[in-house]
PDB file of C-alpha atoms in Angstrom:
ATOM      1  CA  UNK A  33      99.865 146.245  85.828  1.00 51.00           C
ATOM      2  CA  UNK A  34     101.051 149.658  86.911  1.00 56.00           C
ATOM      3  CA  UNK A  35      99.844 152.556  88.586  1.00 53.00           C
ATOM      4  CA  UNK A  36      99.571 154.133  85.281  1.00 55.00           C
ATOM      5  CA  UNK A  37      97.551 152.221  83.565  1.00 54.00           C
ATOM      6  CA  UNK A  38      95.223 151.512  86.583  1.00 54.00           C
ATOM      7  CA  UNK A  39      94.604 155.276  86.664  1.00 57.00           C
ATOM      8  CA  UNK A  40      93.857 155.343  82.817  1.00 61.00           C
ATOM      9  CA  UNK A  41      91.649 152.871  82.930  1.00 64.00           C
ATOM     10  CA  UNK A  42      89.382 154.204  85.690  1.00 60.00           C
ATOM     11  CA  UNK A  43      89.653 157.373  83.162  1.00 64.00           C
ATOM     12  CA  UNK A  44      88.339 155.673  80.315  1.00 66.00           C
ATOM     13  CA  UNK A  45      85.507 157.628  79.265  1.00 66.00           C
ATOM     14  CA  UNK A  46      85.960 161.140  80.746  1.00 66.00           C
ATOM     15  CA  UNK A  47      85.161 164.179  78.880  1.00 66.00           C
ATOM     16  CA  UNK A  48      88.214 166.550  78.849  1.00 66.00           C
ATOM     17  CA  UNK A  49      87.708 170.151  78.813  1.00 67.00           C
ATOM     18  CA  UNK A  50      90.527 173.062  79.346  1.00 71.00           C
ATOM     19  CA  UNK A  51      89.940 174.325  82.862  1.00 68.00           C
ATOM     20  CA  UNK A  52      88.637 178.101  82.809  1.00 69.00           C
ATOM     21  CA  UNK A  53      91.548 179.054  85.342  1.00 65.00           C
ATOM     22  CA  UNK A  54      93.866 178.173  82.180  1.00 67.00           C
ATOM     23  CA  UNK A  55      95.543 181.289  80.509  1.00 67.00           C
ATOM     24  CA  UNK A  56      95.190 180.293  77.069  1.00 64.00           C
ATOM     25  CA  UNK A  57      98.575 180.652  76.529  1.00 68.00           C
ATOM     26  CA  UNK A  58      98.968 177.126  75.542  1.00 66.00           C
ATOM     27  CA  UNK A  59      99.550 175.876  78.956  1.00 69.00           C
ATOM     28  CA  UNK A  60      96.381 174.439  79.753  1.00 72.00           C
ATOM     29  CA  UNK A  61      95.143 171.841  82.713  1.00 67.00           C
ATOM     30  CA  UNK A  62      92.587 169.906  81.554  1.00 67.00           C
ATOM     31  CA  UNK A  63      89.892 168.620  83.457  1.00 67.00           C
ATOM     32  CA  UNK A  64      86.931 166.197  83.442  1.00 64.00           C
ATOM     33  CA  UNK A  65      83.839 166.811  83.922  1.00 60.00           C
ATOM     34  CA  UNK A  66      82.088 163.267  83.557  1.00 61.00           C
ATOM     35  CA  UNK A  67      84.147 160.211  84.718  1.00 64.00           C
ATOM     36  CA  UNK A  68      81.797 156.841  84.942  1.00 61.00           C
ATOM     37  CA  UNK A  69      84.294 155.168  87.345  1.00 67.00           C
ATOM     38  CA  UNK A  70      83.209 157.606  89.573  1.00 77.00           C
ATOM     39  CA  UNK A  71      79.459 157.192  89.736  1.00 79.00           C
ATOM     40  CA  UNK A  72      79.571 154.375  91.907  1.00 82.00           C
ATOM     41  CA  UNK A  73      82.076 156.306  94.680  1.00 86.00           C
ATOM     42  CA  UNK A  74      80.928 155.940  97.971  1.00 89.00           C
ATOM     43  CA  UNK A  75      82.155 159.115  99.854  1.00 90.00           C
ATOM     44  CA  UNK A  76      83.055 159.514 103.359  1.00 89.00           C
ATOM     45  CA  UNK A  77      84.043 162.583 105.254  1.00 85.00           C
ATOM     46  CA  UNK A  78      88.250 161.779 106.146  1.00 80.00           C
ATOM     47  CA  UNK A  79      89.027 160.927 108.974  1.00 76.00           C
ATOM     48  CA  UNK A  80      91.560 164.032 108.756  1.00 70.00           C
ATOM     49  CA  UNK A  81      89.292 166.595 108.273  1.00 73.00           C
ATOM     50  CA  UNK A  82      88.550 168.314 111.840  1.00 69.00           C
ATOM     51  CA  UNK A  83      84.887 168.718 112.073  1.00 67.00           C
ATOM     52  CA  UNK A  84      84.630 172.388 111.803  1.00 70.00           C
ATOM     53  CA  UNK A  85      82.367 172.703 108.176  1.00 68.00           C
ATOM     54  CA  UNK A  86      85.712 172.411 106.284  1.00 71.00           C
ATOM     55  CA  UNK A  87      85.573 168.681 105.087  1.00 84.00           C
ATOM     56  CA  UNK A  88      87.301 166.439 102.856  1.00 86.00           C
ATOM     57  CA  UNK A  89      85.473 163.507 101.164  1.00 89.00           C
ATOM     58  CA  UNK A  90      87.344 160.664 100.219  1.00 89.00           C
ATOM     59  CA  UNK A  91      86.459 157.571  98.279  1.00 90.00           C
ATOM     60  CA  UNK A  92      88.255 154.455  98.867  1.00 83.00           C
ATOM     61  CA  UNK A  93      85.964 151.842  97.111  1.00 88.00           C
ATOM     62  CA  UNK A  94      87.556 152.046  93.850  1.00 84.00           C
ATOM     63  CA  UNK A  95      90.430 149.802  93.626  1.00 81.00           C
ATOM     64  CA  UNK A  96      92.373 152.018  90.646  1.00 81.00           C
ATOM     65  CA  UNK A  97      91.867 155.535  92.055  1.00 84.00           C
ATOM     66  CA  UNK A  98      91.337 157.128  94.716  1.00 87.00           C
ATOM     67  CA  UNK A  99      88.769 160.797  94.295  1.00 87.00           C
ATOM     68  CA  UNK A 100      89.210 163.407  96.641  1.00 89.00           C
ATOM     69  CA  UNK A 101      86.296 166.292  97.117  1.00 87.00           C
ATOM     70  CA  UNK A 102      85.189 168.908  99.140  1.00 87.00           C
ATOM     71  CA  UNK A 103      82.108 168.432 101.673  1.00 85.00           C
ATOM     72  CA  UNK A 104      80.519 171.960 100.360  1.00 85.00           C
ATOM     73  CA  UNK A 105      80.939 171.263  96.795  1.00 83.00           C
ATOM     74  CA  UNK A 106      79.530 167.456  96.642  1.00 83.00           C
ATOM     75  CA  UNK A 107      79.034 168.037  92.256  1.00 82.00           C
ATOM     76  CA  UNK A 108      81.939 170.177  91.746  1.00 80.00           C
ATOM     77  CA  UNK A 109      85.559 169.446  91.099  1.00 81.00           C
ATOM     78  CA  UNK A 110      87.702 165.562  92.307  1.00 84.00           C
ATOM     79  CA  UNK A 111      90.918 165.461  92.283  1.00 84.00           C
ATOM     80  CA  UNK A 112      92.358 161.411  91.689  1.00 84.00           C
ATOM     81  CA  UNK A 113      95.394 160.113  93.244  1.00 87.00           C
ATOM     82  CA  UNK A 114      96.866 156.383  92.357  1.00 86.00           C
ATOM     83  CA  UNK A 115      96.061 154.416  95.359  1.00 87.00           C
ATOM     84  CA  UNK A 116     100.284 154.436  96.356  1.00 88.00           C
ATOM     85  CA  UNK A 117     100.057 158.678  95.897  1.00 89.00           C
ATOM     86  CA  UNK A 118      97.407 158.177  98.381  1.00 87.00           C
ATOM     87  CA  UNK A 119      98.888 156.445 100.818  1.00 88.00           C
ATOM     88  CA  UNK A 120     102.236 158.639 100.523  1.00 91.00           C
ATOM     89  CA  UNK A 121     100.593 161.746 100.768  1.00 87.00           C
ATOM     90  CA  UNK A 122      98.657 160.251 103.606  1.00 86.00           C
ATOM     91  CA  UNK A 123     102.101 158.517 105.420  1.00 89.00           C
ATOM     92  CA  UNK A 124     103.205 162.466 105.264  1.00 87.00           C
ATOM     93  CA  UNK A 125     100.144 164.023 107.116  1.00 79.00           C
ATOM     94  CA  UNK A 126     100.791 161.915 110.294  1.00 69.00           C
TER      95      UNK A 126
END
């Protein structure tokens, strides 16, 4: 199965909303403000954040995505990477 679909189907049920930063010009980004894969995430500060207040939150117990959040903001916006954008983006911090 590919990364793709993984990432759709741990999307399945997510209420999509234009984001209010969008223009309204058409070129929206849509995001979601309710996705049930999510609600059993167990977050944990990364190991790359430095310690300081400014924290990432990662949660790597979901096999088909992997959510990304801010410490400070534990309800507010996740970004979702496929589990191999993860690791690539991750390859390139080190």
């Amino acid at each position: 199965m590919s990364q793709d679909h993984h990432m759709e189907s741990a999307l399945a049920g997510a209420v999509w909303r234009a984001s209010s930063y969008s223009g309204g010009q058409g070129n929206c980004v849509e995001v979601a403000d309710n996705i049930p894969t999510l609600a059993g995430a167990a977050w944990r500060i990364s190991t790359y954040s430095g310690g300081q207040g400014e924290c990432v939150e990662v949660a790597d117990n979901i096999p088909s995505v992997i959510p990304v959040r801010d410490s400070k903001l534990p309800t507010g916006p996740v970004i979702t990477f496929t589990p191999h954008a993860w690791r690539t983006f991750i390859a390139h911090l080190g």
